[in-house]
């Protein structure tokens, strides 16, 4: 399955391991140099590690081009910081908006949110526990499914994946799987052809490769 997949480079982490993992599952990966290059992509991936402020580099024309591709039905996958960017924003950079295709704000593990989430109270179990929590959250942890979705097809609830992050997304109606680390947070989200994973599939062995294959199925 050789599909052209755009991997957005906004200088938030090394793309090499992501490129290798995508090549392993049969993707034809390219890094667009300008927003117009996204027109040829069958799917778009926004990776990233680090501070939410790094996403400022994909404001403006990049955001518009990504929203256009979503509007055309092309799938979008956010990885780690890229998943957080799918939401309305993050307390890590309070004045910087996210893409806003998913409701809610990201917040620091073990911390107090600066602004309330725009999600209903029924989905409010994303609050963190009172006990101290190690931040950043680095290493292997499991994902527990709330419900099934195409992005996790063939992946078992309780599968171990690799995390490295300090901020998390809230539990909302778009949550597919959650993870416990000083509290419960969304580790996989999906709404139609928009998906995100808080962990790094490129570092998560066969489970991560299966998720990337599932994304290619969405793109195909």
PDB file of C-alpha atoms in Angstrom:
ATOM      1  CA  UNK A   1       0.000   0.000   0.000  1.00  0.00           C
ATOM      2  CA  UNK A   2       2.099   2.910  -1.272  1.00  0.00           C
ATOM      3  CA  UNK A   3       0.070   5.962  -0.320  1.00  0.00           C
ATOM      4  CA  UNK A   4       1.553   9.478  -0.239  1.00  0.00           C
ATOM      5  CA  UNK A   5       1.474  10.524   3.410  1.00  0.00           C
ATOM      6  CA  UNK A   6       2.528  14.041   4.406  1.00  0.00           C
ATOM      7  CA  UNK A   7       4.626  14.223   7.567  1.00  0.00           C
ATOM      8  CA  UNK A   8       4.590  17.776   8.907  1.00  0.00           C
ATOM      9  CA  UNK A   9       7.992  19.035  10.073  1.00  0.00           C
ATOM     10  CA  UNK A  10       7.694  22.016  12.405  1.00  0.00           C
ATOM     11  CA  UNK A  11      11.031  21.420  14.176  1.00  0.00           C
ATOM     12  CA  UNK A  12       9.460  19.649  17.166  1.00  0.00           C
ATOM     13  CA  UNK A  13      11.485  16.455  17.316  1.00  0.00           C
ATOM     14  CA  UNK A  14      13.362  14.128  15.002  1.00  0.00           C
ATOM     15  CA  UNK A  15      11.226  12.698  12.200  1.00  0.00           C
ATOM     16  CA  UNK A  16      13.603   9.874  11.280  1.00  0.00           C
ATOM     17  CA  UNK A  17      12.033   7.146  13.426  1.00  0.00           C
ATOM     18  CA  UNK A  18       8.527   8.135  12.324  1.00  0.00           C
ATOM     19  CA  UNK A  19       9.587   7.998   8.664  1.00  0.00           C
ATOM     20  CA  UNK A  20      11.132   4.543   9.151  1.00  0.00           C
ATOM     21  CA  UNK A  21       8.033   3.173  10.869  1.00  0.00           C
ATOM     22  CA  UNK A  22       5.772   4.516   8.132  1.00  0.00           C
ATOM     23  CA  UNK A  23       8.022   3.050   5.443  1.00  0.00           C
ATOM     24  CA  UNK A  24       7.839  -0.304   7.233  1.00  0.00           C
ATOM     25  CA  UNK A  25       4.048  -0.364   6.881  1.00  0.00           C
ATOM     26  CA  UNK A  26       4.180   0.657   3.228  1.00  0.00           C
ATOM     27  CA  UNK A  27       3.630   4.408   3.275  1.00  0.00           C
ATOM     28  CA  UNK A  28       5.218   6.729   0.741  1.00  0.00           C
ATOM     29  CA  UNK A  29       6.275   9.488   3.117  1.00  0.00           C
ATOM     30  CA  UNK A  30       7.102  13.036   2.104  1.00  0.00           C
ATOM     31  CA  UNK A  31       7.781  16.167   4.121  1.00  0.00           C
ATOM     32  CA  UNK A  32       5.931  19.110   2.547  1.00  0.00           C
ATOM     33  CA  UNK A  33       7.934  22.279   2.199  1.00  0.00           C
ATOM     34  CA  UNK A  34       4.900  24.552   1.921  1.00  0.00           C
ATOM     35  CA  UNK A  35       1.181  24.264   2.687  1.00  0.00           C
ATOM     36  CA  UNK A  36       0.232  23.849  -0.980  1.00  0.00           C
ATOM     37  CA  UNK A  37       2.199  20.581  -1.074  1.00  0.00           C
ATOM     38  CA  UNK A  38      -0.477  18.955   1.096  1.00  0.00           C
ATOM     39  CA  UNK A  39      -2.768  18.815  -1.939  1.00  0.00           C
ATOM     40  CA  UNK A  40      -1.120  15.573  -3.086  1.00  0.00           C
ATOM     41  CA  UNK A  41      -1.312  13.852   0.305  1.00  0.00           C
ATOM     42  CA  UNK A  42      -3.723  10.990   0.919  1.00  0.00           C
ATOM     43  CA  UNK A  43      -3.220  11.494   4.643  1.00  0.00           C
ATOM     44  CA  UNK A  44      -1.503  13.945   6.986  1.00  0.00           C
ATOM     45  CA  UNK A  45       0.486  13.174  10.134  1.00  0.00           C
ATOM     46  CA  UNK A  46       1.453  15.811  12.703  1.00  0.00           C
ATOM     47  CA  UNK A  47       4.107  14.346  15.033  1.00  0.00           C
ATOM     48  CA  UNK A  48       6.063  16.217  17.673  1.00  0.00           C
ATOM     49  CA  UNK A  49       7.592  16.271  21.123  1.00  0.00           C
ATOM     50  CA  UNK A  50       8.277  19.232  23.354  1.00  0.00           C
ATOM     51  CA  UNK A  51       6.518  22.480  24.200  1.00  0.00           C
ATOM     52  CA  UNK A  52       3.072  23.328  22.840  1.00  0.00           C
ATOM     53  CA  UNK A  53       4.512  26.661  21.740  1.00  0.00           C
ATOM     54  CA  UNK A  54       6.302  24.838  18.914  1.00  0.00           C
ATOM     55  CA  UNK A  55       2.955  24.462  17.141  1.00  0.00           C
ATOM     56  CA  UNK A  56       3.022  28.198  16.428  1.00  0.00           C
ATOM     57  CA  UNK A  57       5.092  27.225  13.381  1.00  0.00           C
ATOM     58  CA  UNK A  58       2.033  25.574  11.814  1.00  0.00           C
ATOM     59  CA  UNK A  59      -0.384  28.431  12.461  1.00  0.00           C
ATOM     60  CA  UNK A  60      -1.852  30.369   9.572  1.00  0.00           C
ATOM     61  CA  UNK A  61      -1.519  28.852   6.101  1.00  0.00           C
ATOM     62  CA  UNK A  62      -0.464  25.435   7.401  1.00  0.00           C
ATOM     63  CA  UNK A  63      -3.527  25.229   9.621  1.00  0.00           C
ATOM     64  CA  UNK A  64      -5.763  26.328   6.751  1.00  0.00           C
ATOM     65  CA  UNK A  65      -4.280  23.705   4.424  1.00  0.00           C
ATOM     66  CA  UNK A  66      -4.684  20.934   7.001  1.00  0.00           C
ATOM     67  CA  UNK A  67      -8.300  21.931   7.635  1.00  0.00           C
ATOM     68  CA  UNK A  68      -8.911  21.876   3.876  1.00  0.00           C
ATOM     69  CA  UNK A  69      -7.557  18.334   3.637  1.00  0.00           C
ATOM     70  CA  UNK A  70      -9.768  17.263   6.556  1.00  0.00           C
ATOM     71  CA  UNK A  71     -12.742  18.856   4.810  1.00  0.00           C
ATOM     72  CA  UNK A  72     -11.966  16.748   1.745  1.00  0.00           C
ATOM     73  CA  UNK A  73     -12.167  13.623   3.877  1.00  0.00           C
ATOM     74  CA  UNK A  74      -8.456  12.930   4.091  1.00  0.00           C
ATOM     75  CA  UNK A  75      -7.375  11.460   7.430  1.00  0.00           C
ATOM     76  CA  UNK A  76      -5.253  13.278   9.981  1.00  0.00           C
ATOM     77  CA  UNK A  77      -3.170  11.645  12.712  1.00  0.00           C
ATOM     78  CA  UNK A  78      -1.622  13.560  15.597  1.00  0.00           C
ATOM     79  CA  UNK A  79       1.229  11.929  17.526  1.00  0.00           C
ATOM     80  CA  UNK A  80       2.160  13.048  21.075  1.00  0.00           C
ATOM     81  CA  UNK A  81       2.317  16.874  20.853  1.00  0.00           C
ATOM     82  CA  UNK A  82       0.544  16.516  17.515  1.00  0.00           C
ATOM     83  CA  UNK A  83      -2.402  14.864  19.264  1.00  0.00           C
ATOM     84  CA  UNK A  84      -2.576  17.685  21.822  1.00  0.00           C
ATOM     85  CA  UNK A  85      -2.627  20.194  18.959  1.00  0.00           C
ATOM     86  CA  UNK A  86      -5.887  18.648  17.708  1.00  0.00           C
ATOM     87  CA  UNK A  87      -7.630  20.115  20.768  1.00  0.00           C
ATOM     88  CA  UNK A  88      -8.577  23.728  21.475  1.00  0.00           C
ATOM     89  CA  UNK A  89      -5.344  24.533  23.260  1.00  0.00           C
ATOM     90  CA  UNK A  90      -3.054  23.688  26.141  1.00  0.00           C
ATOM     91  CA  UNK A  91      -2.258  25.185  29.519  1.00  0.00           C
ATOM     92  CA  UNK A  92       1.398  24.875  28.484  1.00  0.00           C
ATOM     93  CA  UNK A  93       0.911  27.849  26.126  1.00  0.00           C
ATOM     94  CA  UNK A  94      -2.407  29.394  27.236  1.00  0.00           C
ATOM     95  CA  UNK A  95      -2.583  32.093  24.562  1.00  0.00           C
ATOM     96  CA  UNK A  96      -1.858  29.783  21.631  1.00  0.00           C
ATOM     97  CA  UNK A  97      -4.843  28.009  20.064  1.00  0.00           C
ATOM     98  CA  UNK A  98      -4.753  24.433  18.872  1.00  0.00           C
ATOM     99  CA  UNK A  99      -6.313  23.193  15.657  1.00  0.00           C
ATOM    100  CA  UNK A 100      -9.627  22.985  17.516  1.00  0.00           C
ATOM    101  CA  UNK A 101     -11.101  19.971  15.725  1.00  0.00           C
ATOM    102  CA  UNK A 102     -11.547  18.221  19.098  1.00  0.00           C
ATOM    103  CA  UNK A 103     -13.122  19.802  22.175  1.00  0.00           C
ATOM    104  CA  UNK A 104     -11.179  20.401  25.374  1.00  0.00           C
ATOM    105  CA  UNK A 105      -7.872  21.786  26.615  1.00  0.00           C
ATOM    106  CA  UNK A 106      -4.724  19.885  27.477  1.00  0.00           C
ATOM    107  CA  UNK A 107      -3.242  20.208  30.954  1.00  0.00           C
ATOM    108  CA  UNK A 108      -0.131  19.235  32.913  1.00  0.00           C
ATOM    109  CA  UNK A 109       0.080  15.809  34.486  1.00  0.00           C
ATOM    110  CA  UNK A 110      -0.473  16.096  38.221  1.00  0.00           C
ATOM    111  CA  UNK A 111      -1.355  19.781  37.935  1.00  0.00           C
ATOM    112  CA  UNK A 112      -4.371  22.059  38.081  1.00  0.00           C
ATOM    113  CA  UNK A 113      -5.877  23.225  34.813  1.00  0.00           C
ATOM    114  CA  UNK A 114      -5.697  26.931  34.126  1.00  0.00           C
ATOM    115  CA  UNK A 115      -8.978  26.993  32.242  1.00  0.00           C
ATOM    116  CA  UNK A 116     -12.034  24.712  32.339  1.00  0.00           C
ATOM    117  CA  UNK A 117     -12.511  22.155  29.589  1.00  0.00           C
ATOM    118  CA  UNK A 118     -15.323  22.688  27.144  1.00  0.00           C
ATOM    119  CA  UNK A 119     -16.616  19.173  27.635  1.00  0.00           C
ATOM    120  CA  UNK A 120     -19.708  17.938  29.396  1.00  0.00           C
ATOM    121  CA  UNK A 121     -19.610  16.910  33.044  1.00  0.00           C
ATOM    122  CA  UNK A 122     -20.303  13.286  32.155  1.00  0.00           C
ATOM    123  CA  UNK A 123     -16.848  13.108  30.618  1.00  0.00           C
ATOM    124  CA  UNK A 124     -15.060  14.834  33.495  1.00  0.00           C
ATOM    125  CA  UNK A 125     -13.151  11.833  34.880  1.00  0.00           C
ATOM    126  CA  UNK A 126      -9.956  13.196  33.329  1.00  0.00           C
ATOM    127  CA  UNK A 127      -9.123  14.955  36.604  1.00  0.00           C
ATOM    128  CA  UNK A 128      -5.806  13.965  38.120  1.00  0.00           C
ATOM    129  CA  UNK A 129      -5.324  12.213  41.441  1.00  0.00           C
ATOM    130  CA  UNK A 130      -4.087  13.957  44.600  1.00  0.00           C
ATOM    131  CA  UNK A 131      -1.042  11.682  44.914  1.00  0.00           C
ATOM    132  CA  UNK A 132       2.289  12.957  43.527  1.00  0.00           C
ATOM    133  CA  UNK A 133       2.990  11.871  39.979  1.00  0.00           C
ATOM    134  CA  UNK A 134       6.307  11.647  38.159  1.00  0.00           C
ATOM    135  CA  UNK A 135       6.525  14.219  35.384  1.00  0.00           C
ATOM    136  CA  UNK A 136       7.453  13.784  32.608  1.00  0.00           C
ATOM    137  CA  UNK A 137       5.769  10.448  32.029  1.00  0.00           C
ATOM    138  CA  UNK A 138       8.452   8.460  30.207  1.00  0.00           C
ATOM    139  CA  UNK A 139       8.385   4.759  29.383  1.00  0.00           C
ATOM    140  CA  UNK A 140       5.975   1.928  28.731  1.00  0.00           C
ATOM    141  CA  UNK A 141       2.381   2.007  29.937  1.00  0.00           C
ATOM    142  CA  UNK A 142      -0.854   0.406  28.862  1.00  0.00           C
ATOM    143  CA  UNK A 143      -3.868   1.719  26.983  1.00  0.00           C
ATOM    144  CA  UNK A 144      -7.351   0.670  28.088  1.00  0.00           C
ATOM    145  CA  UNK A 145     -10.171   0.918  25.582  1.00  0.00           C
ATOM    146  CA  UNK A 146     -13.396   2.798  26.239  1.00  0.00           C
ATOM    147  CA  UNK A 147     -14.746   1.654  22.880  1.00  0.00           C
ATOM    148  CA  UNK A 148     -13.631   0.305  19.529  1.00  0.00           C
ATOM    149  CA  UNK A 149     -12.464   2.434  16.596  1.00  0.00           C
ATOM    150  CA  UNK A 150     -10.726   1.905  13.278  1.00  0.00           C
ATOM    151  CA  UNK A 151      -7.425   3.427  14.449  1.00  0.00           C
ATOM    152  CA  UNK A 152      -7.008   0.634  17.040  1.00  0.00           C
ATOM    153  CA  UNK A 153      -8.396  -2.237  14.976  1.00  0.00           C
ATOM    154  CA  UNK A 154      -6.490  -5.399  15.872  1.00  0.00           C
ATOM    155  CA  UNK A 155      -4.981  -3.878  19.037  1.00  0.00           C
ATOM    156  CA  UNK A 156      -5.921  -5.400  22.391  1.00  0.00           C
ATOM    157  CA  UNK A 157      -7.033  -3.368  25.379  1.00  0.00           C
ATOM    158  CA  UNK A 158      -4.156  -3.324  27.844  1.00  0.00           C
ATOM    159  CA  UNK A 159      -1.499  -3.208  25.115  1.00  0.00           C
ATOM    160  CA  UNK A 160       1.789  -1.605  26.149  1.00  0.00           C
ATOM    161  CA  UNK A 161       3.013   1.477  24.286  1.00  0.00           C
ATOM    162  CA  UNK A 162       5.794   4.018  24.772  1.00  0.00           C
ATOM    163  CA  UNK A 163       5.142   7.485  26.215  1.00  0.00           C
ATOM    164  CA  UNK A 164       7.228  10.597  26.783  1.00  0.00           C
ATOM    165  CA  UNK A 165       5.222  13.701  27.726  1.00  0.00           C
ATOM    166  CA  UNK A 166       4.286  16.120  30.502  1.00  0.00           C
ATOM    167  CA  UNK A 167       0.890  17.337  29.260  1.00  0.00           C
ATOM    168  CA  UNK A 168      -2.213  15.314  28.510  1.00  0.00           C
ATOM    169  CA  UNK A 169      -5.583  15.567  26.811  1.00  0.00           C
ATOM    170  CA  UNK A 170      -8.852  15.261  28.755  1.00  0.00           C
ATOM    171  CA  UNK A 171     -11.288  12.385  28.569  1.00  0.00           C
ATOM    172  CA  UNK A 172     -14.056  13.432  26.164  1.00  0.00           C
ATOM    173  CA  UNK A 173     -16.614  11.841  23.906  1.00  0.00           C
ATOM    174  CA  UNK A 174     -13.835  11.340  21.329  1.00  0.00           C
ATOM    175  CA  UNK A 175     -11.702   9.229  23.675  1.00  0.00           C
ATOM    176  CA  UNK A 176     -11.039   5.705  22.423  1.00  0.00           C
ATOM    177  CA  UNK A 177      -8.502   4.622  25.046  1.00  0.00           C
ATOM    178  CA  UNK A 178      -7.185   6.008  28.308  1.00  0.00           C
ATOM    179  CA  UNK A 179      -4.038   5.545  30.363  1.00  0.00           C
ATOM    180  CA  UNK A 180      -3.422   5.893  34.096  1.00  0.00           C
ATOM    181  CA  UNK A 181      -0.503   7.940  35.381  1.00  0.00           C
ATOM    182  CA  UNK A 182      -1.404   9.931  38.465  1.00  0.00           C
ATOM    183  CA  UNK A 183      -4.922  10.003  37.045  1.00  0.00           C
ATOM    184  CA  UNK A 184      -6.699   9.060  33.858  1.00  0.00           C
ATOM    185  CA  UNK A 185      -6.016  10.805  30.555  1.00  0.00           C
ATOM    186  CA  UNK A 186      -6.884  10.225  26.897  1.00  0.00           C
ATOM    187  CA  UNK A 187      -4.212   8.193  25.134  1.00  0.00           C
ATOM    188  CA  UNK A 188      -6.110   7.480  21.885  1.00  0.00           C
ATOM    189  CA  UNK A 189      -8.782   9.690  20.334  1.00  0.00           C
ATOM    190  CA  UNK A 190     -10.744   9.471  17.116  1.00  0.00           C
ATOM    191  CA  UNK A 191     -13.564  11.398  15.504  1.00  0.00           C
ATOM    192  CA  UNK A 192     -14.402  10.122  12.022  1.00  0.00           C
ATOM    193  CA  UNK A 193     -11.138  10.381  10.015  1.00  0.00           C
ATOM    194  CA  UNK A 194      -9.312  12.480  12.644  1.00  0.00           C
ATOM    195  CA  UNK A 195      -7.249  10.491  15.150  1.00  0.00           C
ATOM    196  CA  UNK A 196      -4.558  11.048  17.729  1.00  0.00           C
ATOM    197  CA  UNK A 197      -2.283   9.021  19.982  1.00  0.00           C
ATOM    198  CA  UNK A 198      -0.493  10.456  23.018  1.00  0.00           C
ATOM    199  CA  UNK A 199       2.218   7.787  22.810  1.00  0.00           C
ATOM    200  CA  UNK A 200       4.800   7.217  20.085  1.00  0.00           C
ATOM    201  CA  UNK A 201       3.712   4.448  17.688  1.00  0.00           C
ATOM    202  CA  UNK A 202       7.119   4.539  16.016  1.00  0.00           C
ATOM    203  CA  UNK A 203       8.648   3.409  19.343  1.00  0.00           C
ATOM    204  CA  UNK A 204       5.874   1.009  20.364  1.00  0.00           C
ATOM    205  CA  UNK A 205       6.801  -2.140  18.474  1.00  0.00           C
ATOM    206  CA  UNK A 206       4.167  -4.213  16.721  1.00  0.00           C
ATOM    207  CA  UNK A 207       1.322  -2.352  18.431  1.00  0.00           C
ATOM    208  CA  UNK A 208       2.539   0.960  17.061  1.00  0.00           C
ATOM    209  CA  UNK A 209       3.026  -0.450  13.582  1.00  0.00           C
ATOM    210  CA  UNK A 210      -0.508  -1.831  13.629  1.00  0.00           C
ATOM    211  CA  UNK A 211      -1.870   1.615  14.471  1.00  0.00           C
ATOM    212  CA  UNK A 212       0.097   3.162  11.602  1.00  0.00           C
ATOM    213  CA  UNK A 213      -1.252   0.475   9.259  1.00  0.00           C
ATOM    214  CA  UNK A 214      -4.755   1.303  10.444  1.00  0.00           C
ATOM    215  CA  UNK A 215      -4.118   4.943   9.579  1.00  0.00           C
ATOM    216  CA  UNK A 216      -3.068   3.913   6.083  1.00  0.00           C
ATOM    217  CA  UNK A 217      -6.330   1.988   5.786  1.00  0.00           C
ATOM    218  CA  UNK A 218      -8.167   5.230   6.581  1.00  0.00           C
ATOM    219  CA  UNK A 219      -6.113   6.977   3.899  1.00  0.00           C
ATOM    220  CA  UNK A 220      -6.765   4.258   1.344  1.00  0.00           C
TER     221      UNK A 220
END
